[in-house]
Short mmCIF file of C-alpha atoms in Angstrom, two decimals:
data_model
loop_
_atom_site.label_atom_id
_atom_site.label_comp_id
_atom_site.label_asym_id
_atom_site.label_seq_id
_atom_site.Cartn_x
_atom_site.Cartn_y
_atom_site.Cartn_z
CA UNK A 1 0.00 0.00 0.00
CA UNK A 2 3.15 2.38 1.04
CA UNK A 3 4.04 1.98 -2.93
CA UNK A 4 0.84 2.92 -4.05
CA UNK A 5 0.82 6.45 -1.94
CA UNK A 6 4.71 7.11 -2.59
CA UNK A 7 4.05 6.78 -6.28
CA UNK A 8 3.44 9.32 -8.74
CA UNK A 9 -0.45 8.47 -9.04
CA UNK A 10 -1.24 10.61 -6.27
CA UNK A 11 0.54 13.93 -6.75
CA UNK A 12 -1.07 13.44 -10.43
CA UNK A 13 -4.01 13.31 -8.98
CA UNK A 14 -3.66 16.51 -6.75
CA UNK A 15 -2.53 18.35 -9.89
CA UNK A 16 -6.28 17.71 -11.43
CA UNK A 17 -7.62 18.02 -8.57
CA UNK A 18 -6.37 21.63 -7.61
CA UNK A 19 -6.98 22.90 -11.16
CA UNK A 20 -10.87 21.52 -10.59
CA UNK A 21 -11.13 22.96 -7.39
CA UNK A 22 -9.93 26.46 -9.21
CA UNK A 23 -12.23 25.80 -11.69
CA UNK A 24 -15.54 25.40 -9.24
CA UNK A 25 -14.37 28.59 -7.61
CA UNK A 26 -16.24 30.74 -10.48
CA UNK A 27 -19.13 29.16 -11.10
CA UNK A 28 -19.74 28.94 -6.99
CA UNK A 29 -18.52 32.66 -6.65
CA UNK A 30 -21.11 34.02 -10.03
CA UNK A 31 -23.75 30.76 -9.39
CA UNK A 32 -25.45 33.37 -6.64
CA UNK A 33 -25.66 36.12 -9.14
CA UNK A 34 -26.84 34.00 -11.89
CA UNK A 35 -29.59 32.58 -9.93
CA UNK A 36 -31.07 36.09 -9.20
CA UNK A 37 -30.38 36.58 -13.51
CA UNK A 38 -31.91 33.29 -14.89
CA UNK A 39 -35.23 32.21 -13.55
CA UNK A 40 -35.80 28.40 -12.56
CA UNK A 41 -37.40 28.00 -16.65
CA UNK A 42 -33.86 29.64 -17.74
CA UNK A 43 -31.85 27.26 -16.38
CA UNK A 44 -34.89 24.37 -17.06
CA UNK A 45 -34.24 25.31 -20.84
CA UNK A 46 -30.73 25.43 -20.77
CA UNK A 47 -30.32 22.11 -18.86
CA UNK A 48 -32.58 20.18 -21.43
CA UNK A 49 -29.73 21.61 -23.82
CA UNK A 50 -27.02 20.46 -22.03
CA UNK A 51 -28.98 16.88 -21.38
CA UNK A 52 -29.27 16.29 -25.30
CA UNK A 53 -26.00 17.87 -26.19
CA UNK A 54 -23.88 15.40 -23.51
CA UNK A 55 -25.75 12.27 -24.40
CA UNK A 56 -24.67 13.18 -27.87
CA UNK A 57 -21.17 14.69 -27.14
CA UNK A 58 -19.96 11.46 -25.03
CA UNK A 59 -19.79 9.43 -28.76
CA UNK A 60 -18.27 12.77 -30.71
CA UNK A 61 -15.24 10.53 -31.03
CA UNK A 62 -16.84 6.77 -31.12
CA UNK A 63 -14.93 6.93 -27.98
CA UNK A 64 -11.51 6.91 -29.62
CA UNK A 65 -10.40 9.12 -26.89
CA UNK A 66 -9.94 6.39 -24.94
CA UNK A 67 -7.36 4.64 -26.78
CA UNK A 68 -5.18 7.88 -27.42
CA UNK A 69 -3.14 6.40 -24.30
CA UNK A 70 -2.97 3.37 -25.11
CA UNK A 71 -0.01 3.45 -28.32
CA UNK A 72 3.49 3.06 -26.41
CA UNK A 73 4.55 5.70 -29.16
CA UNK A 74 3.14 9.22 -29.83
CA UNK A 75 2.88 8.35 -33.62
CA UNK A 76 -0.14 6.32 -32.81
CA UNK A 77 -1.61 8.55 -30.20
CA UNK A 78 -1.62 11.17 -33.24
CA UNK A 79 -2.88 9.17 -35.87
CA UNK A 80 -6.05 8.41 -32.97
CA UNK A 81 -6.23 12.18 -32.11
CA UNK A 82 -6.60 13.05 -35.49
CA UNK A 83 -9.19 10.52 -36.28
CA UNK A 84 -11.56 11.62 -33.48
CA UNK A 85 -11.34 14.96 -34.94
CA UNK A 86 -12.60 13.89 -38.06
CA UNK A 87 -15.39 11.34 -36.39
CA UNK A 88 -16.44 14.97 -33.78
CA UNK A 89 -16.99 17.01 -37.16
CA UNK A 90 -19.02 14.28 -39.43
CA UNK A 91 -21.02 13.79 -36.03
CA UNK A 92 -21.90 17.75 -35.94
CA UNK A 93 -22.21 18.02 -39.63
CA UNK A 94 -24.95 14.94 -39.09
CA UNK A 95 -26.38 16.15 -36.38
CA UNK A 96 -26.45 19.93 -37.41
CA UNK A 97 -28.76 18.49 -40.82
CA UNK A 98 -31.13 16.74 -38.30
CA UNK A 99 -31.73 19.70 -36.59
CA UNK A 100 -32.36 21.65 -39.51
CA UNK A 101 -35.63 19.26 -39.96
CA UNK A 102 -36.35 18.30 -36.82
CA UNK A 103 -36.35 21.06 -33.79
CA UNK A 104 -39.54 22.13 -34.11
CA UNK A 105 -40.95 18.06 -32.80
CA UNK A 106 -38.05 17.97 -30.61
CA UNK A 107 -39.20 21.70 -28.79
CA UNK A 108 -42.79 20.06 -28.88
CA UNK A 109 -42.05 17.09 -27.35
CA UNK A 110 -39.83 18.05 -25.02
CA UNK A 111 -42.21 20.31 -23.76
CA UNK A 112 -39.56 23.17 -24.02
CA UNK A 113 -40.92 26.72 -24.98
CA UNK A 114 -42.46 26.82 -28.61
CA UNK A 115 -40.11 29.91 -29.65
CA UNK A 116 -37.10 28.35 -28.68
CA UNK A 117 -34.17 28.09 -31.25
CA UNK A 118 -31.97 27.00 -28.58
CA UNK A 119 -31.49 22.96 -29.86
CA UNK A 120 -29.57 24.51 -33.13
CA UNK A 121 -26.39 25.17 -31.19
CA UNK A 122 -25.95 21.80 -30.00
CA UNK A 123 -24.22 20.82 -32.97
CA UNK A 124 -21.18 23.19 -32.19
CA UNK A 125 -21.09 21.95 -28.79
CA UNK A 126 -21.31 18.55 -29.91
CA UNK A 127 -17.75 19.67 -32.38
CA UNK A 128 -16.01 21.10 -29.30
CA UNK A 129 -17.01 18.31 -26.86
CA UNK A 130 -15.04 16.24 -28.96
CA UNK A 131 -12.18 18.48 -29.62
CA UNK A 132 -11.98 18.86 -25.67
CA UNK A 133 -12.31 15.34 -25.13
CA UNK A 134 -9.31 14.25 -27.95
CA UNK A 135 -7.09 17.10 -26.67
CA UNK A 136 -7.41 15.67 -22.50
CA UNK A 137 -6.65 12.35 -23.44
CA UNK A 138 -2.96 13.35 -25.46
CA UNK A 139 -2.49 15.54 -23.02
CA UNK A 140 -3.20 12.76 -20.08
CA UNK A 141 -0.89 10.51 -22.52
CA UNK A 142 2.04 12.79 -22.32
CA UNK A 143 1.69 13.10 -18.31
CA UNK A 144 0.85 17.19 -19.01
CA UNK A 145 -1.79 16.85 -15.90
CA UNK A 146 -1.37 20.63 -14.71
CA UNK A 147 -1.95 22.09 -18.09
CA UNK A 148 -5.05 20.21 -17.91
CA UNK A 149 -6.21 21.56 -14.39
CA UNK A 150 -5.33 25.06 -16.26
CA UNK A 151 -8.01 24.07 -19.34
CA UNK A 152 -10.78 22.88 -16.48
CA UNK A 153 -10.03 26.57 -14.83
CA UNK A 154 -10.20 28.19 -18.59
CA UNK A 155 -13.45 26.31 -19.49
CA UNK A 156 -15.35 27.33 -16.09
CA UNK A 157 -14.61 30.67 -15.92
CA UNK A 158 -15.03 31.60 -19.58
CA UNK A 159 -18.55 29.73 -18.84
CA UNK A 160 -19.85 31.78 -16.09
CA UNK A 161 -18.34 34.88 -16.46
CA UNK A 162 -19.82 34.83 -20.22
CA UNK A 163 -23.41 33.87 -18.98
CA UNK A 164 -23.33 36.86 -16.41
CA UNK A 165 -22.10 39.52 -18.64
CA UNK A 166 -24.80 38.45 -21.52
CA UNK A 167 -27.41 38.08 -19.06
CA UNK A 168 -27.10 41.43 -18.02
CA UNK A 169 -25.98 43.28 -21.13
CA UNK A 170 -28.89 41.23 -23.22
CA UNK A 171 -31.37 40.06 -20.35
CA UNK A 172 -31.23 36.80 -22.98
CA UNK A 173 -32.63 34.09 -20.93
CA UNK A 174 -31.87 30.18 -21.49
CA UNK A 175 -29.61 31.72 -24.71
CA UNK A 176 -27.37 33.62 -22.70
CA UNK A 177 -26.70 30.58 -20.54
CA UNK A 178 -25.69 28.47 -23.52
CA UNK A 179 -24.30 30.82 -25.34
CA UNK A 180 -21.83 31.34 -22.41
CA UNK A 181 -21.27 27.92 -22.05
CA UNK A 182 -20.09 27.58 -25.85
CA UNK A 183 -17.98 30.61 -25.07
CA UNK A 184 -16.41 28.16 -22.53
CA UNK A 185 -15.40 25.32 -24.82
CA UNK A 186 -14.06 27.85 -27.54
CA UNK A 187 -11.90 29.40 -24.38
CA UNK A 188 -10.61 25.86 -23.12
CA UNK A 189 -10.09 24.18 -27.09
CA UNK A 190 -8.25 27.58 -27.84
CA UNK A 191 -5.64 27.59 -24.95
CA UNK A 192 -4.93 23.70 -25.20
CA UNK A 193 -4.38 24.03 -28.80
CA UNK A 194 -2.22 26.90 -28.21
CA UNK A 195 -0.05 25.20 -25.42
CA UNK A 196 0.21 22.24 -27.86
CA UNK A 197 2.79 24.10 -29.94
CA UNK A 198 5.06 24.43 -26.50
CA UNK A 199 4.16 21.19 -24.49
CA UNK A 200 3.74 18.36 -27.22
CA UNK A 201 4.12 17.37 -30.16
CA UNK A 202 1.39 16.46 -32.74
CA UNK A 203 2.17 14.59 -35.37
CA UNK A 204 0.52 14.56 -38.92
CA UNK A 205 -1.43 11.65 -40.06
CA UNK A 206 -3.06 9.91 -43.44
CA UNK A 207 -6.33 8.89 -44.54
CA UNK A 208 -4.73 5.32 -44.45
CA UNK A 209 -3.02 5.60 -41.10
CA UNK A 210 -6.53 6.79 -39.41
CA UNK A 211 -8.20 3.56 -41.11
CA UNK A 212 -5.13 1.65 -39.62
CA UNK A 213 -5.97 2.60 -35.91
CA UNK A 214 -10.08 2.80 -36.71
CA UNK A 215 -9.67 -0.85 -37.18
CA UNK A 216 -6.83 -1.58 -34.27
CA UNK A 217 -9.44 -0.23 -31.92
CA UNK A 218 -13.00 -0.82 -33.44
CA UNK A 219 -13.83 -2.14 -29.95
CA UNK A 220 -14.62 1.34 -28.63
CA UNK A 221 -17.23 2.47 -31.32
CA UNK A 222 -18.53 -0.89 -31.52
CA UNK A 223 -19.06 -1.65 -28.16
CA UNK A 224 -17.72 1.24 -26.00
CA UNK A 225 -19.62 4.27 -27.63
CA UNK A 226 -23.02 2.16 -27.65
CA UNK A 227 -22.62 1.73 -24.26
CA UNK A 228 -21.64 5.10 -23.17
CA UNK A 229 -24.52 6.45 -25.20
CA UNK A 230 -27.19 4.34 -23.21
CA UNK A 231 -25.12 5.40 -19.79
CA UNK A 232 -25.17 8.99 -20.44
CA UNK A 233 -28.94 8.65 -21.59
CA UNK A 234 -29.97 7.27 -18.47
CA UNK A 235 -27.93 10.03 -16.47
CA UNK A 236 -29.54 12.56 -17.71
CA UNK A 237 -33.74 10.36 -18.06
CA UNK A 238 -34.33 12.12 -14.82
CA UNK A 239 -34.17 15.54 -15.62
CA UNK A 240 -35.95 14.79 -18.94
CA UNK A 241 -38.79 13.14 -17.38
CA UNK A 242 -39.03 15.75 -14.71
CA UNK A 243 -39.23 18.22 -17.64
CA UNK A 244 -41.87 16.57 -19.63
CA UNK A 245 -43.93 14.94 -16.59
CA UNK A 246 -43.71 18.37 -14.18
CA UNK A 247 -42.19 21.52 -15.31
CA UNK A 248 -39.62 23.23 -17.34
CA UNK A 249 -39.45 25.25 -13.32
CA UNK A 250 -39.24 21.88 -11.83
CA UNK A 251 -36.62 20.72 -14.14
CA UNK A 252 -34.41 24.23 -13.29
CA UNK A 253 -34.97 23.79 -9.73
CA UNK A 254 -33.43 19.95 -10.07
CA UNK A 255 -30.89 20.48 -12.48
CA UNK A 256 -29.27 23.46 -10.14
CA UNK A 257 -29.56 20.85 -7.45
CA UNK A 258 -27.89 18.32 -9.24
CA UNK A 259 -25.36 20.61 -10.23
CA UNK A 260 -24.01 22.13 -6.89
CA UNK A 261 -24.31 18.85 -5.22
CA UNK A 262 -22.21 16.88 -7.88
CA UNK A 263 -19.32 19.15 -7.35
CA UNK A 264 -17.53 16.89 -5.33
CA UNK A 265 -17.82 13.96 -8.05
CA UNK A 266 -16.65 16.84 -10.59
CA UNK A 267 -13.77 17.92 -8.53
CA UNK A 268 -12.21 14.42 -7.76
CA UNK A 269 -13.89 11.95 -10.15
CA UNK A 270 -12.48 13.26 -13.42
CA UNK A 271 -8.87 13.44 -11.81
CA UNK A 272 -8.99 9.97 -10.30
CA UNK A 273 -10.42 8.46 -13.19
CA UNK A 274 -7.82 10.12 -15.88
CA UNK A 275 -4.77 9.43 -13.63
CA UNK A 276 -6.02 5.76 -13.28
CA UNK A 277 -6.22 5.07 -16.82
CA UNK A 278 -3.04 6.23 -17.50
CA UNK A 279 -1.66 3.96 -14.11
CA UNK A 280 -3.43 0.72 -15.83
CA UNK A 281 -2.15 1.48 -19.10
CA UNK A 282 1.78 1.53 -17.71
CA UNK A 283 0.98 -1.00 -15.38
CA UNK A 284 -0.81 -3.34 -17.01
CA UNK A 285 2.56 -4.87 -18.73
CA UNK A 286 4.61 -4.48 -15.15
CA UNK A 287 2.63 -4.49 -12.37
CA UNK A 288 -0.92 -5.68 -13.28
CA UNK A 289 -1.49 -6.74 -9.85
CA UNK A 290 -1.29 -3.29 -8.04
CA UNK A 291 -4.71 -2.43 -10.47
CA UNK A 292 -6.98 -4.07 -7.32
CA UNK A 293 -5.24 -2.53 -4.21
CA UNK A 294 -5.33 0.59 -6.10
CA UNK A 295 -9.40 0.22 -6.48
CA UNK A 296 -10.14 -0.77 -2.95
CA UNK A 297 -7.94 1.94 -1.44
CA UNK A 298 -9.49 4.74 -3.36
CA UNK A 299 -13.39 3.40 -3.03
CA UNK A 300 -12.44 3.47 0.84
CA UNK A 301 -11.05 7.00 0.13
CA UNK A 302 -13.70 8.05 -1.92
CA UNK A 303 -16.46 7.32 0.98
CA UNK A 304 -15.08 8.90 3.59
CA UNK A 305 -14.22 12.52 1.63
CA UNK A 306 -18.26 12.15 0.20
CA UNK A 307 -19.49 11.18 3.80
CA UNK A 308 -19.95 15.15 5.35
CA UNK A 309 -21.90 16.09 1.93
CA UNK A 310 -24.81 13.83 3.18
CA UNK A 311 -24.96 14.46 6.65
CA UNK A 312 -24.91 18.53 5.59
CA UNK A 313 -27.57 18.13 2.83
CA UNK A 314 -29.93 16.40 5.49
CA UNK A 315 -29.83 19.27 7.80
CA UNK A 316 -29.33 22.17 6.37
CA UNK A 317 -29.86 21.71 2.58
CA UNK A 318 -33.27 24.13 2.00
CA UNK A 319 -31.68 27.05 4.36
CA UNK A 320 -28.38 26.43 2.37
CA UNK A 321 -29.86 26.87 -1.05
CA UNK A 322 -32.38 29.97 0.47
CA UNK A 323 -29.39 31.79 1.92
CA UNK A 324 -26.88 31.52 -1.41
CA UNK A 325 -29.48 30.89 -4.29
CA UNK A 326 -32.71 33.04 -2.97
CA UNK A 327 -35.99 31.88 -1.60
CA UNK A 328 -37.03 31.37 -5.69
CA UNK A 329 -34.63 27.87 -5.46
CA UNK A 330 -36.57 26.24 -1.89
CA UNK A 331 -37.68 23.67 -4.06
CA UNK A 332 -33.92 22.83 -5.44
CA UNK A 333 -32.87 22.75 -1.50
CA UNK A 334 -35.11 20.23 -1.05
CA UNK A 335 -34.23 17.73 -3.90
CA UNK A 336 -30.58 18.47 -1.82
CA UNK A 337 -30.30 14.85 0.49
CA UNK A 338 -31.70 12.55 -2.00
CA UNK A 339 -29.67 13.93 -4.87
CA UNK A 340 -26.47 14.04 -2.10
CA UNK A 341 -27.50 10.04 -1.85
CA UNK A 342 -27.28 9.48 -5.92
CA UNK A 343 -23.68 11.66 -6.29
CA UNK A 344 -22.41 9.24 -2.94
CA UNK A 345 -22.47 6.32 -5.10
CA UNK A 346 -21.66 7.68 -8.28
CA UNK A 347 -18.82 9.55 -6.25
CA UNK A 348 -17.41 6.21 -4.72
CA UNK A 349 -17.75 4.03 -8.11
CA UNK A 350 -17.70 6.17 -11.31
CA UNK A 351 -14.14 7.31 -11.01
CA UNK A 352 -12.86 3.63 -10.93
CA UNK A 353 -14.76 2.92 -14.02
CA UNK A 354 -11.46 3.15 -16.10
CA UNK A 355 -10.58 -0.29 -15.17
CA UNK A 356 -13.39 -1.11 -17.64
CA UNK A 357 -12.29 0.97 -20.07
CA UNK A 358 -9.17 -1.43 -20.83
CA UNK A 359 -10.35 -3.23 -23.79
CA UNK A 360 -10.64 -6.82 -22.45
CA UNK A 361 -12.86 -5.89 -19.78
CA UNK A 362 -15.00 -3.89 -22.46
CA UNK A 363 -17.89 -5.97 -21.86
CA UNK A 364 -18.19 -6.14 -18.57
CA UNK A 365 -19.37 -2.26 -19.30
CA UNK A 366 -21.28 -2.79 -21.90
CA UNK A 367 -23.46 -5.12 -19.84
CA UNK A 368 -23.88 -2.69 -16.78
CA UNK A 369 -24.87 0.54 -19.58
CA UNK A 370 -27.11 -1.41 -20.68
CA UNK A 371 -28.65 -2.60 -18.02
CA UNK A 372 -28.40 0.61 -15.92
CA UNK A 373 -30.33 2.38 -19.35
CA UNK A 374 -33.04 -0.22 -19.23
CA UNK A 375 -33.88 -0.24 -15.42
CA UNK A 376 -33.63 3.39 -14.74
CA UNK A 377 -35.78 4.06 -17.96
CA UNK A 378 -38.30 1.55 -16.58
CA UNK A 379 -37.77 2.52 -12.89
CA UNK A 380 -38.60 6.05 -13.71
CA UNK A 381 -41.46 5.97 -15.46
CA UNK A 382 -42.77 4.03 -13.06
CA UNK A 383 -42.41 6.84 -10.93
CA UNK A 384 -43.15 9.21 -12.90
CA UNK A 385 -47.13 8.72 -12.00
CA UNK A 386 -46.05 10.21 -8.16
CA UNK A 387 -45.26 12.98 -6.38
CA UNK A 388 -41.79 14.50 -7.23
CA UNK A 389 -40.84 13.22 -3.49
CA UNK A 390 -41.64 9.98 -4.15
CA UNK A 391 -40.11 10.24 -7.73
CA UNK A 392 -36.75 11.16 -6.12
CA UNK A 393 -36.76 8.49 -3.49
CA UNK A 394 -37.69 5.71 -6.41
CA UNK A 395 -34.65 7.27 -8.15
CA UNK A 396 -32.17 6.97 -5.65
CA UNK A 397 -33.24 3.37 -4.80
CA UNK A 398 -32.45 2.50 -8.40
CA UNK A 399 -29.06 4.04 -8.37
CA UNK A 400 -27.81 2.66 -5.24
CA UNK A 401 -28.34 -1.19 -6.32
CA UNK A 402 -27.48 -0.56 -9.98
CA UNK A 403 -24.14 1.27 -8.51
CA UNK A 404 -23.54 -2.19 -6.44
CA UNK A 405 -24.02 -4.02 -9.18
CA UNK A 406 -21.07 -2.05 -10.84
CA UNK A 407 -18.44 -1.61 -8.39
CA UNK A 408 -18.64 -5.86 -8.27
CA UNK A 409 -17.93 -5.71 -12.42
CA UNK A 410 -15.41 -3.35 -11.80
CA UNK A 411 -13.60 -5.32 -9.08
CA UNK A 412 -13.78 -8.53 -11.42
CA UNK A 413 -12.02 -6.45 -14.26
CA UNK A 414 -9.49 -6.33 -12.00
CA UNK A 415 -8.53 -9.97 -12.03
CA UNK A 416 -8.04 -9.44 -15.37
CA UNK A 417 -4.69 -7.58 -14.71
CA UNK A 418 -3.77 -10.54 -12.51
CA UNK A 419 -4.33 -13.20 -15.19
CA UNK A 420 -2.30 -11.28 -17.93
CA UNK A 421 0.55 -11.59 -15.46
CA UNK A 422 0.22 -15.19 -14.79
CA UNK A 423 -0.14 -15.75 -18.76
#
């Protein structure tokens, strides 16, 4: 265990996680003032956008991304890099030509206002979700983890800072909250591209060397982004059943809920998980053994730091919310223990998820995606027929035995380390 602590995994990991906690630091310090800007329907709209463009941005790259660290030389990682940038713009060319013929049924049945023109953008966010996503992963392949806390800092405070300044220069509603959100991902793709030049090296690549490396790793669009799709999609069924089943209000009131109490999982998760991949990957032909230790020491970890949330949202989670947010977000105080329950477990497992993510334990993801899609979309329209309360507590039943379910598939991937050893 000493060799796991003294090792280089965890001051990795504090490099992510200090340029996360900068990057919460805006959108906490502006979230008051944007809360007395945007009305619970503002941030209802702009949260259906974000719902629909993340269940579409986590395939911009047929989850390539994930095998940019995996090549032992940077040739490789480039020929991957510059194949997901191809896949990210055919994907917002596609999706930007479906759109064009089918927003005005999606406003409808989404229940979102019938003016909107909001759903148009999400084809540019869907562009630089994957150009974010292809530039983290060479970056986490060349060890560069503090210019990546910088880009987390770059893409927050771009965000927020642009959805306060157009909310008050243009009083623009849900549009000013996504437009200053796409003003984030231009900010954070501009300075990473930018650093490039200094940090790392990017090689060119061919037609024919990007069909060499789409076929070395067909796993992950085959079977990876499939599976990712149907995860993401069931993330985000709540909100979009609390949208079409309550309110567009209802839906603001949860999603800003959802938000400030999943800052914990989007401090540490995204840190843990990165540095973990890039562990397994050097690991996995030295030490394959460690993987396990490594998974059990950090779920213990991973408790105890997400612990205090709980116990705080139980007591004092409505006057929290009242006192920072004003007495218009109550309602989102109240969503704050149950919610607190559902980040817990997604807190303690999600970041070790990259131990699936190795391309012989593939499966063992797929199955759990799919099955966490199909019970929480069958789960939650159950409970869609009840109160909100009783929605909620339905919801966080589901994700508390589905999360079980796949910590155990994630501690059998790890025998999978062992066996390579033994073989």
């Amino acid at each position: 265990m000493k060799s796991i602590i003294r090792s280089d995994f965890n001051s990795n990991v504090v490099k992510l996680i200090l340029g996360s906690g900068l990057a919460q630091v805006f959108p906490l310090a502006l979230m008051p003032i944007l809360t007395r800007i945007y009305s619970p329907e503002d941030f209802g709209v702009f949260a259906i956008y974000m719902a629909l463009a993340g269940i579409l941005g986590v395939i911009a790259t047929g989850r390539y991304e994930l095998a940019i660290v995996l090549p032992d030389n940077t040739k490789d990682a480039s020929d991957i890099f510059w194949l997901c940038i191809v896949i990210s713009f055919g994907l917002s060319v596609i999706s930007g030509l479906t759109m064009l013929f089918s927003n005005d049924m999606l406003v409808q049945y989404l229940d979102l206002p019938e003016e909107t023109m909001i759903l148009y953008l999400i084809p540019v966010s869907i562009f630089f979700a994957g150009l974010l996503q292809s530039l983290n992963y060479y970056y986490v392949t060349n060890k560069l983890f503090g210019n990546l806390s910088v880009s987390k800092v770059v893409l927050s405070s771009g965000t927020v800072s642009s959805q306060a300044t157009i909310g008050v220069a243009a009083n623009a509603s849900g549009y000013g909250l996504t437009m200053g959100y796409l003003l984030g991902q231009i900010s954070s793709v501009l300075y990473l591209v930018l650093k490039t030049k200094k940090v790392v090296k990017i090689h060119r690549s061919t037609f024919q060397n990007m069909q060499l490396v789409a076929r070395k790793y067909k796993k992950y669009p085959i079977i990876s982004a499939p599976a990712a799709l149907l995860d993401t999609a069931a993330v985000q069924l709540p909100l979009l059943i609390i949208n079409k089943v309550y309110a567009t209000s209802i839906a603001g009131q949860f999603s800003l809920a959802i938000r400030i109490i999943n800052l914990p999982l989007a401090l540490i998760g995204p840190a843990v998980s990165q540095v973990l991949l890039q562990k397994m990957a050097s690991s996995d032909h030295k030490n394959p053994e460690e993987i396990r230790r490594i998974v059990l020491f950090l779920a213990l970890k991973l408790a105890l730091l997400i612990s205090p949330l709980c116990i705080m949202s139980l007591f004092f989670g409505e006057e929290i919310f009242v006192f920072i947010f004003s007495e218009d977000w109550r309602i989102a105080g109240s969503f704050a223990f149950p919610l607190s329950l559902v980040v817990s477990f997604r807190f303690i497992v999600s970041p070790l998820s990259s131990v699936l993510s190795v391309e012989r334990n593939l499966k063992y993801g797929v199955f759990w995606q799919a099955g966490y899609f199909v019970a929480t979309l069958i789960s939650l329209y159950y409970a869609s027929q009840f109160s909100v309360e009783k929605f909620l507590l339905i919801f966080v039943l589901n994700e508390f035995f589905l999360y079980l379910i796949y910590f155990l598939l994630i501690l059998k991937g790890t025998n999978s380390y062992r066996y390579s050893l033994e073989n």
